[in-house]
Coordinates of C-alpha atoms and ligand atoms in Angstrom, one line a residue:
M160 CA 142.4 117.1 183.8
K161 CA 143.0 114.6 181.1
I162 CA 140.7 111.6 181.2
K163 CA 142.3 108.3 180.5
T164 CA 139.8 105.8 181.8
I165 CA 136.0 105.9 181.6
C166 CA 133.5 103.6 183.3
C167 CA 129.8 103.6 182.4
I168 CA 127.3 101.9 184.7
G169 CA 124.4 100.7 182.6
A170 CA 124.8 98.9 179.2
G171 CA 121.4 99.7 177.9
Y172 CA 120.1 101.6 174.8
V173 CA 121.8 104.8 176.1
G174 CA 125.0 103.5 177.8
G175 CA 125.9 101.0 175.1
P176 CA 125.8 103.1 171.9
T177 CA 127.1 106.3 173.7
M178 CA 130.2 104.6 175.0
A179 CA 130.8 102.7 171.8
V180 CA 131.0 106.1 170.0
I181 CA 133.2 107.7 172.6
A182 CA 135.6 104.7 172.4
Q183 CA 135.6 104.9 168.6
K184 CA 136.4 108.6 168.6
C185 CA 138.8 108.6 171.5
P186 CA 141.1 105.6 171.0
H187 CA 143.4 106.8 173.8
I188 CA 140.7 106.5 176.4
K189 CA 139.9 103.1 177.9
V190 CA 136.1 102.8 178.1
T191 CA 134.5 100.0 180.2
V192 CA 130.8 99.5 180.2
V193 CA 129.5 97.6 183.2
D194 CA 126.0 96.2 184.0
V195 CA 124.5 94.0 186.7
N196 CA 122.8 92.0 183.9
T197 CA 125.2 89.3 183.0
V198 CA 123.1 88.2 180.0
R199 CA 123.3 91.7 178.6
I200 CA 127.0 92.0 179.0
A201 CA 127.5 88.5 177.4
A202 CA 125.5 89.7 174.4
W203 CA 127.6 92.9 174.1
N204 CA 130.6 90.6 174.0
S205 CA 129.1 88.3 171.5
P206 CA 131.5 87.5 168.5
D207 CA 128.4 87.6 166.3
L208 CA 127.6 91.3 165.9
N209 CA 124.0 90.4 165.0
K210 CA 123.5 89.4 168.6
L211 CA 124.3 92.7 170.3
P212 CA 121.5 93.4 172.8
V213 CA 120.6 96.8 171.1
F214 CA 119.8 97.0 167.5
E215 CA 120.8 100.3 166.0
P216 CA 121.8 100.9 162.3
G217 CA 125.6 101.2 162.1
L218 CA 126.2 100.2 165.7
D219 CA 127.8 96.9 164.8
E220 CA 130.5 98.6 162.8
V221 CA 131.3 101.0 165.6
V222 CA 131.5 98.1 168.2
A223 CA 133.6 96.0 165.8
Q224 CA 136.2 98.8 165.5
A225 CA 136.5 99.6 169.2
R226 CA 135.7 96.4 171.1
G227 CA 138.8 94.7 172.6
R228 CA 140.9 97.8 171.6
N229 CA 139.7 100.4 174.1
L230 CA 136.0 99.4 174.5
F231 CA 135.2 96.7 177.1
F232 CA 131.9 95.2 178.4
S233 CA 132.2 93.7 181.9
T234 CA 130.2 92.7 185.0
D235 CA 133.1 93.6 187.3
I236 CA 131.5 96.9 188.4
D237 CA 133.7 97.6 191.4
Q238 CA 137.0 97.2 189.4
A239 CA 135.7 99.4 186.6
I240 CA 134.8 102.1 189.2
V241 CA 138.1 101.9 190.9
D242 CA 140.0 102.2 187.6
A243 CA 138.0 105.1 186.2
D244 CA 138.8 108.8 186.2
M245 CA 135.3 109.6 185.0
I246 CA 132.1 107.5 185.7
F247 CA 128.9 107.8 183.6
I248 CA 125.7 106.7 185.3
S249 CA 123.4 105.4 182.6
V250 CA 121.0 103.2 184.5
N251 CA 117.3 103.2 184.0
T252 CA 115.0 105.5 186.0
P253 CA 111.6 104.0 185.5
T254 CA 108.3 105.6 186.7
K255 CA 107.7 104.6 190.3
T256 CA 105.2 101.7 190.6
Y257 CA 104.8 102.0 194.4
G258 CA 104.5 104.4 197.2
K259 CA 104.6 108.2 197.0
G260 CA 104.6 109.5 193.5
K261 CA 103.4 106.1 192.2
G262 CA 102.8 106.2 188.4
M263 CA 104.5 109.6 188.1
A264 CA 107.8 110.2 189.9
A265 CA 111.0 108.7 188.6
D266 CA 112.2 105.8 190.7
L267 CA 115.8 106.8 191.7
K268 CA 116.6 103.6 193.5
Y269 CA 119.1 102.4 190.9
I270 CA 120.8 105.8 190.8
E271 CA 121.2 105.8 194.5
L272 CA 122.5 102.2 194.4
C273 CA 125.2 103.4 191.9
A274 CA 126.1 106.4 194.1
R275 CA 126.5 104.1 197.1
Q276 CA 128.5 101.6 195.2
I277 CA 130.8 104.3 193.9
A278 CA 131.2 105.8 197.4
K279 CA 132.1 102.4 198.8
V280 CA 134.9 101.4 196.5
T281 CA 136.4 104.7 195.3
K282 CA 139.9 105.6 196.5
T283 CA 140.8 108.4 194.1
D284 CA 139.0 111.6 193.0
K285 CA 136.4 111.1 190.3
I286 CA 134.1 113.0 188.0
I287 CA 130.6 111.5 188.0
V288 CA 128.4 112.2 184.9
E289 CA 124.7 111.8 185.0
K290 CA 123.6 110.4 181.7
S291 CA 120.2 109.0 182.9
T292 CA 117.3 111.5 182.7
L293 CA 116.7 112.7 186.2
P294 CA 114.4 115.0 188.1
V295 CA 115.9 118.4 188.7
R296 CA 118.3 118.5 191.7
T297 CA 119.1 114.8 191.6
A298 CA 122.8 115.7 191.3
E299 CA 122.6 117.3 194.7
A300 CA 121.4 114.0 196.2
I301 CA 124.1 112.0 194.5
K302 CA 126.7 114.5 195.7
H303 CA 125.4 114.3 199.3
I304 CA 125.7 110.5 199.3
L305 CA 129.2 110.6 197.8
D306 CA 130.5 113.4 200.0
N307 CA 129.4 111.5 203.1
S308 CA 131.1 108.3 202.2
G309 CA 134.0 109.1 204.5
N310 CA 136.8 108.2 202.1
G311 CA 138.0 111.8 201.8
V312 CA 137.7 111.5 198.0
Q313 CA 136.6 114.5 196.0
F314 CA 133.7 114.1 193.6
Q315 CA 132.5 116.5 190.9
I316 CA 129.0 115.8 189.5
L317 CA 128.1 116.8 186.0
S318 CA 124.8 116.5 184.1
N319 CA 125.2 115.4 180.5
P320 CA 121.8 114.4 179.2
E321 CA 121.6 112.2 176.2
F322 CA 119.4 113.5 173.3
L323 CA 119.9 110.5 170.9
A324 CA 116.8 109.0 169.5
E325 CA 116.5 105.2 169.0
G326 CA 116.8 104.0 165.5
T327 CA 119.2 106.9 164.7
A328 CA 121.4 106.6 167.8
V329 CA 124.7 106.3 166.0
E330 CA 124.0 109.1 163.6
D331 CA 122.7 111.3 166.5
L332 CA 125.8 110.6 168.6
L333 CA 128.2 111.3 165.7
H334 CA 126.5 114.5 164.6
P335 CA 124.6 115.9 167.6
D336 CA 122.6 119.1 167.3
R337 CA 124.3 120.0 170.6
V338 CA 126.0 118.4 173.6
L339 CA 124.8 119.8 176.9
I340 CA 127.0 119.7 180.0
G341 CA 125.9 121.1 183.4
G342 CA 128.3 121.5 186.2
E343 CA 129.0 123.5 189.4
P344 CA 129.9 127.2 188.9
N345 CA 133.2 127.1 190.7
A346 CA 136.8 126.4 189.8
E347 CA 136.6 122.7 190.5
G348 CA 133.3 122.4 188.6
E349 CA 134.7 124.2 185.6
K350 CA 137.7 121.9 185.5
A351 CA 135.4 118.9 185.5
I352 CA 133.2 120.5 182.7
Q353 CA 136.3 121.1 180.6
A354 CA 137.4 117.5 181.0
L355 CA 134.2 116.3 179.5
V356 CA 134.2 119.1 176.8
D357 CA 137.6 117.8 175.8
I358 CA 136.2 114.3 175.2
Y359 CA 133.4 115.5 173.0
A360 CA 135.6 118.0 171.2
H361 CA 137.3 115.0 169.5
W362 CA 134.4 114.9 167.1
V363 CA 131.8 117.6 168.0
P364 CA 132.4 121.2 166.9
E365 CA 133.1 123.3 170.0
E366 CA 130.2 125.7 169.2
R367 CA 127.8 122.8 169.6
I368 CA 129.0 122.0 173.1
I369 CA 127.1 124.1 175.6
T370 CA 127.6 124.4 179.3
T371 CA 125.1 125.4 182.0
N372 CA 124.6 125.0 185.7
V373 CA 123.5 121.5 186.7
W374 CA 119.9 122.2 187.2
S375 CA 119.4 123.9 183.9
S376 CA 120.9 120.9 182.2
E377 CA 118.7 118.4 184.1
L378 CA 115.6 120.4 183.3
S379 CA 116.5 121.0 179.7
K380 CA 116.3 117.3 179.0
L381 CA 112.8 117.0 180.5
T382 CA 111.8 120.1 178.6
A383 CA 113.1 118.8 175.3
N384 CA 111.2 115.6 175.6
A385 CA 108.1 117.4 176.7
F386 CA 108.2 119.7 173.8
L387 CA 108.7 116.9 171.3
A388 CA 106.0 114.8 172.7
Q389 CA 103.7 117.8 172.8
R390 CA 104.2 118.2 169.1
V391 CA 103.1 114.6 168.4
S392 CA 100.1 115.0 170.7
S393 CA 99.2 118.3 169.0
I394 CA 99.4 116.8 165.5
N395 CA 97.5 113.7 166.7
A396 CA 94.7 116.0 168.1
M397 CA 94.4 117.6 164.7
S398 CA 94.4 114.1 163.0
E399 CA 91.1 113.4 164.7
I400 CA 89.6 116.7 163.4
C401 CA 90.9 115.8 159.9
E402 CA 89.1 112.5 160.0
Q403 CA 85.9 114.1 160.9
T404 CA 86.1 117.0 158.4
G405 CA 87.6 115.4 155.4
A406 CA 91.0 117.2 155.7
D407 CA 94.3 115.3 155.3
I408 CA 96.7 115.5 158.2
N409 CA 99.8 115.1 156.0
E410 CA 98.7 118.1 153.9
V411 CA 98.1 120.1 157.1
A412 CA 101.5 119.0 158.5
K413 CA 103.2 120.1 155.3
A414 CA 101.4 123.4 155.2
I415 CA 102.3 124.3 158.8
G416 CA 105.8 122.7 158.7
M417 CA 106.9 125.1 156.0
D418 CA 106.4 128.0 158.4
S419 CA 110.0 128.3 159.6
R420 CA 108.8 129.2 163.0
I421 CA 107.1 125.8 163.3
G422 CA 109.5 123.6 161.2
P423 CA 108.7 120.3 159.6
K424 CA 110.0 117.8 162.2
F425 CA 107.9 115.8 164.6
L426 CA 104.6 116.5 162.8
K427 CA 103.9 113.0 161.7
A428 CA 100.5 111.9 162.9
S429 CA 100.6 108.4 164.4
V430 CA 98.8 105.8 166.5
G431 CA 100.5 107.5 169.5
F432 CA 104.1 108.1 170.7
G433 CA 105.9 105.4 172.6
G434 CA 109.5 104.8 173.8
S435 CA 111.1 104.8 177.2
C436 CA 111.4 108.6 177.5
F437 CA 108.4 110.7 176.5
Q438 CA 105.8 109.4 178.9
K439 CA 108.2 108.9 181.7
D440 CA 109.7 112.3 181.4
I441 CA 106.4 114.1 181.2
L442 CA 105.0 112.3 184.2
N443 CA 108.1 113.2 186.0
L444 CA 107.7 116.9 185.0
V445 CA 104.1 116.8 186.1
Y446 CA 105.1 115.4 189.4
I447 CA 107.8 118.0 189.9
A448 CA 105.3 120.8 189.0
K449 CA 102.7 119.4 191.5
S450 CA 105.3 119.1 194.2
Y451 CA 105.9 122.8 193.9
G452 CA 102.1 123.5 193.9
L453 CA 102.2 124.5 190.2
N454 CA 98.9 122.7 189.4
E455 CA 98.1 124.6 186.2
V456 CA 101.6 123.7 184.8
A457 CA 101.1 120.1 185.8
D458 CA 97.7 119.9 184.2
Y459 CA 99.0 121.5 181.0
W460 CA 101.7 118.9 180.5
E461 CA 99.5 116.0 181.7
Q462 CA 97.2 116.7 178.8
V463 CA 99.9 115.6 176.4
I464 CA 99.8 112.1 177.9
L465 CA 96.0 112.0 178.0
M466 CA 95.9 112.9 174.3
N467 CA 98.3 110.1 173.6
D468 CA 96.3 107.6 175.5
H469 CA 93.2 108.8 173.7
Q470 CA 94.9 108.3 170.3
K471 CA 95.7 104.7 171.1
Q472 CA 92.2 104.0 172.4
R473 CA 90.4 105.5 169.5
F474 CA 92.5 103.5 167.0
S475 CA 91.5 100.2 168.6
D476 CA 87.9 101.4 169.0
H477 CA 87.9 102.2 165.3
I478 CA 89.0 98.8 164.3
I479 CA 86.3 97.2 166.4
N480 CA 83.6 99.5 165.1
T481 CA 84.6 99.0 161.5
L482 CA 84.6 95.2 161.8
Y483 CA 80.9 95.4 162.5
N484 CA 81.3 96.0 166.3
T485 CA 82.9 92.7 167.0
V486 CA 86.4 91.3 166.7
S487 CA 85.7 88.2 168.7
G488 CA 87.4 85.2 167.1
K489 CA 88.6 87.3 164.2
K490 CA 92.2 87.2 163.1
I491 CA 93.9 90.6 163.1
A492 CA 97.4 90.9 161.7
F493 CA 99.8 93.4 163.4
L494 CA 102.6 94.7 161.2
G495 CA 105.1 96.1 163.6
W496 CA 105.4 96.0 167.4
A497 CA 108.5 98.2 168.1
F498 CA 107.7 101.8 169.2
K499 CA 109.3 103.1 166.1
K500 CA 111.2 101.8 163.1
D501 CA 114.8 100.7 163.1
T502 CA 114.8 99.6 166.7
N503 CA 114.0 96.4 168.6
D504 CA 112.8 98.4 171.6
T505 CA 109.2 98.0 172.5
R506 CA 109.0 100.1 175.7
E507 CA 105.6 102.0 175.9
S508 CA 105.0 101.0 172.3
P509 CA 101.4 101.8 171.2
A510 CA 101.1 98.3 169.7
I511 CA 101.0 96.9 173.3
R512 CA 98.0 98.8 174.4
I513 CA 96.2 98.3 171.1
A514 CA 96.8 94.6 171.3
D515 CA 95.6 94.5 174.8
N516 CA 92.4 96.3 173.9
L517 CA 91.7 94.0 171.0
L518 CA 92.6 90.8 173.0
S519 CA 90.1 91.9 175.6
E520 CA 87.5 91.8 172.8
K521 CA 88.6 88.3 172.1
A522 CA 90.4 89.0 168.8
R523 CA 93.2 86.6 167.7
I524 CA 96.3 88.6 166.9
W525 CA 99.1 87.5 164.6
A526 CA 102.0 89.8 165.0
Y527 CA 105.1 90.3 162.7
D528 CA 107.9 92.7 163.5
P529 CA 111.3 92.6 161.7
K530 CA 113.3 93.0 164.9
V531 CA 111.2 92.3 168.0
I532 CA 111.6 88.7 169.3
P533 CA 108.5 86.8 170.4
E534 CA 109.5 86.6 174.1
R535 CA 109.5 90.4 174.2
M536 CA 106.0 90.7 172.9
Y537 CA 104.6 88.2 175.4
A538 CA 106.5 89.9 178.2
D539 CA 105.0 93.2 177.2
L540 CA 101.5 91.8 177.4
D541 CA 102.1 89.8 180.6
Y542 CA 103.4 93.0 182.2
L543 CA 99.9 94.6 181.9
N544 CA 98.4 91.8 184.0
T545 CA 95.1 92.0 182.0
R546 CA 94.9 88.2 181.6
S547 CA 96.9 85.1 182.4
E548 CA 100.2 84.4 180.6
Q549 CA 98.6 81.3 179.1
E550 CA 95.7 83.3 177.6
N551 CA 98.2 85.8 176.1
R552 CA 100.0 82.9 174.4
N553 CA 96.7 81.4 173.2
L554 CA 95.5 84.7 171.7
L555 CA 98.7 86.2 170.3
T556 CA 100.7 84.3 167.7
V557 CA 104.1 85.8 166.7
S558 CA 105.0 85.1 163.1
G559 CA 108.4 85.5 161.4
N560 CA 106.7 86.0 158.1
P561 CA 104.4 88.9 157.2
Y562 CA 102.5 86.9 154.6
E563 CA 101.8 84.2 157.0
A564 CA 100.7 86.8 159.6
C565 CA 98.3 88.3 157.2
K566 CA 96.9 85.0 155.7
D567 CA 93.2 84.6 156.4
A568 CA 93.2 87.8 158.5
H569 CA 90.0 90.0 158.6
A570 CA 92.1 93.1 159.1
I571 CA 95.7 94.4 159.1
A572 CA 96.9 97.0 161.6
V573 CA 100.1 98.9 160.7
L574 CA 101.6 99.9 164.1
T575 CA 105.3 100.7 163.3
E576 CA 106.5 102.6 160.2
W577 CA 109.1 99.9 159.1
D578 CA 110.1 100.7 155.5
E579 CA 109.8 97.1 154.3
F580 CA 106.0 97.2 154.8
K581 CA 105.7 99.6 151.8
S582 CA 107.3 97.1 149.4
Y583 CA 105.2 94.0 150.2
D584 CA 103.3 92.2 147.5
W585 CA 100.0 93.7 148.6
Q586 CA 98.0 91.9 145.8
R587 CA 99.2 88.5 147.3
I588 CA 98.3 89.6 150.8
Y589 CA 94.8 90.7 149.6
D590 CA 94.2 87.4 147.8
D591 CA 94.9 85.5 151.0
M592 CA 92.8 87.6 153.3
Q593 CA 89.1 87.3 154.4
K594 CA 86.8 89.7 152.5
P595 CA 86.1 92.5 152.9
A596 CA 89.8 93.0 153.6
F597 CA 90.5 95.9 155.9
I598 CA 93.8 97.8 156.5
F599 CA 94.2 100.2 159.4
D600 CA 97.3 102.3 158.8
G601 CA 98.3 103.8 162.1
R602 CA 101.5 105.3 160.7
G603 CA 100.2 106.7 157.4
I604 CA 102.9 105.0 155.4
L605 CA 101.0 102.9 152.8
D606 CA 99.9 104.0 149.4
T607 CA 96.2 103.9 149.9
V608 CA 95.4 104.7 146.2
S609 CA 96.9 101.5 145.0
L610 CA 95.6 99.5 147.9
K611 CA 92.1 100.6 147.2
E612 CA 92.6 99.6 143.5
I613 CA 93.5 96.1 144.7
G614 CA 90.3 96.0 146.7
F615 CA 91.3 96.9 150.3
T616 CA 89.1 99.0 152.5
C617 CA 91.6 101.4 154.0
Y618 CA 91.7 103.6 157.0
T619 CA 94.7 105.9 157.5
I620 CA 95.2 107.9 160.7
G621 CA 94.3 111.6 160.0
K622 CA 92.7 111.1 156.6
G623 CA 89.1 112.0 156.3
S624 CA 87.0 110.2 153.7
Ligands
UDX868 C1 118.0 104.6 180.7 C2 116.9 105.5 181.1 O1 115.7 104.9 180.7 C3 116.9 106.9 180.5 O2 116.0 107.7 181.2 C4 118.3 107.5 180.7 O3 118.3 108.7 180.0 C5 119.4 106.5 180.3 O4 119.2 105.3 180.9 P1 118.2 103.0 178.6 O5 119.7 102.9 178.4 O6 117.3 103.0 177.4 O7 117.9 104.4 179.3 O8 117.8 102.0 179.7 P2 118.1 100.4 179.7 O9 118.2 99.9 178.3 O10 117.0 99.8 180.7 O11 119.5 100.3 180.4 C6 119.8 100.4 181.7 C7 120.8 99.4 182.2 O12 121.3 99.7 183.5 C8 120.2 98.0 182.2 O13 121.0 97.1 181.4 C9 120.4 97.5 183.7 O14 120.7 96.2 183.8 C10 121.5 98.4 184.1 N1 121.5 98.6 185.6 C11 120.4 99.1 186.2 C12 122.7 98.4 186.3 O15 123.7 98.0 185.8 N2 122.7 98.6 187.7 C13 121.6 99.1 188.3 O16 121.7 99.3 189.6 C14 120.4 99.3 187.6
UDX869 C1 113.2 110.6 172.3 C2 113.9 112.0 171.9 O1 113.7 112.3 170.5 C3 115.4 111.9 172.2 O2 116.0 113.2 172.0 C4 115.6 111.5 173.7 O3 117.0 111.4 174.0 C5 114.9 110.2 174.0 O4 113.5 110.3 173.6 P1 113.1 108.2 171.1 O5 112.0 108.0 172.1 O6 114.2 107.2 171.0 O7 113.8 109.6 171.4 O8 112.4 108.4 169.6 P2 111.6 109.6 168.9 O9 112.1 109.6 167.5 O10 111.6 110.8 169.7 O11 110.1 109.0 168.9 C6 109.3 108.9 170.0 C7 107.9 108.4 169.6 O12 107.2 109.5 169.0 C8 107.9 107.2 168.7 O13 106.9 106.3 169.1 C9 107.6 107.8 167.4 O14 107.0 106.9 166.5 C10 106.7 109.0 167.8 N1 106.6 110.0 166.8 C11 107.8 110.8 166.5 C12 105.4 110.3 166.1 O15 104.4 109.7 166.3 N2 105.4 111.4 165.2 C13 106.5 112.1 164.9 O16 106.4 113.0 164.1 C14 107.7 111.8 165.6

């Protein structure tokens, strides 16, 4: 089957960039990305490419090439579904905030809504592709809803998890380590798999496209994220030992990373991992394990999250302890709010929890991030419900200028590893600060030797004194 028209439901961090790259690489396929959020769709259609709703290096060029040619962003979901040969579901699957599985299970209500909407309007056979990260066996539920829609239409469900990381999405999409496609092991399933393989084969070498059954594919995504997050929690656990013993976590990471069995990636100690996937997917995995009565498995993976919570907590505790056990009324500058560099995404960013802890101790925070807008930071704090929206606005000031954010501050906390932080005029920042001037580098990116020469008192995650 040759695919001529694609629809993607969900124009978020995954759907937007993924479809932009498919459209760029397959000019003969018409790709329409739809979303219920009209503001988001308007932003994707903005003539000013700086206003795209997702910031990703290189994405503006890809969108500029394909948009209006064979890439379209629309709110007419029904029409796009009707027209498509293949439909990607790329809506969010947040952790449930209510009922059974609250705080752990993935909330599949948007996925189900999509399936019902597809069932309602479809008149011709379709291939449905799960892009959203889902609990194992979700495809089965989608298929059940679709097959009982009564239109007599044939559906094939594929699982095609996305492994792109934010900040490098375009690069990851253009040169993926692998593309994973899960489908049903029968003739119809294999045809559907081949149709999707043919799309990726326009730019991905065939040996990097692997096919499995649906459940292996769904579970592989959760497993990949669990393993990656586990490495970060493992190195962060060692960072605390380093601080106590006088070892240096970067030296330890280098030494173990040169072991080819371990490898050098994902060994950077930090103030904790964030992002929309790691925590959600591990909680999901824990929930699945518990639901099968696999309590030891559940406890094992849950510890990765507990370690991450601890890392954030001990960072803010350390700031308070160092500032003579009180931050009340003190100005603390935050450099960075995004969960990692090169993205405007703040979901589960460690900065949020650390800000909340310090605000509860009545600190005044001035935050600067090169890409995160003020409304996002306030919304992140309001979402925690720790204090009133007004109090959050009184206590947190968002600055568009790092020098202003740091002026008269008692301390600076580096919470995202943005490259520009390394090249600031640190002498100027020091001169303008309260003394003693403290820096807490939660990402281990600053040159502490020269900062100490200037006069700063420095703490770096994972560096013992
Ligand atoms: C999401 C999930 O978080 C991730 O697990 C999955 O792998 C891919 O989808 P992301 O793209 O980062 O990732 O989410 P988000 O930026 O929130 O985008 C989802 C979009 O779907 C939103 O724009 C939302 O408006 C839209 N949506 C949601 C619909 O169009 N219809 C719905 O019914 C629900
Ligand atoms: C992750 C997966 O990498 C990706 O394959 C999947 O599709 C979605 O989830 P993402 O969350 O976008 O991607 O970014 P990632 O680079 O994995 O970073 C996640 C968090 O871990 C960030 O907060 C990052 O700062 C932190 N991290 C990462 C570390 O603290 N140390 C490291 O060595 C690596």
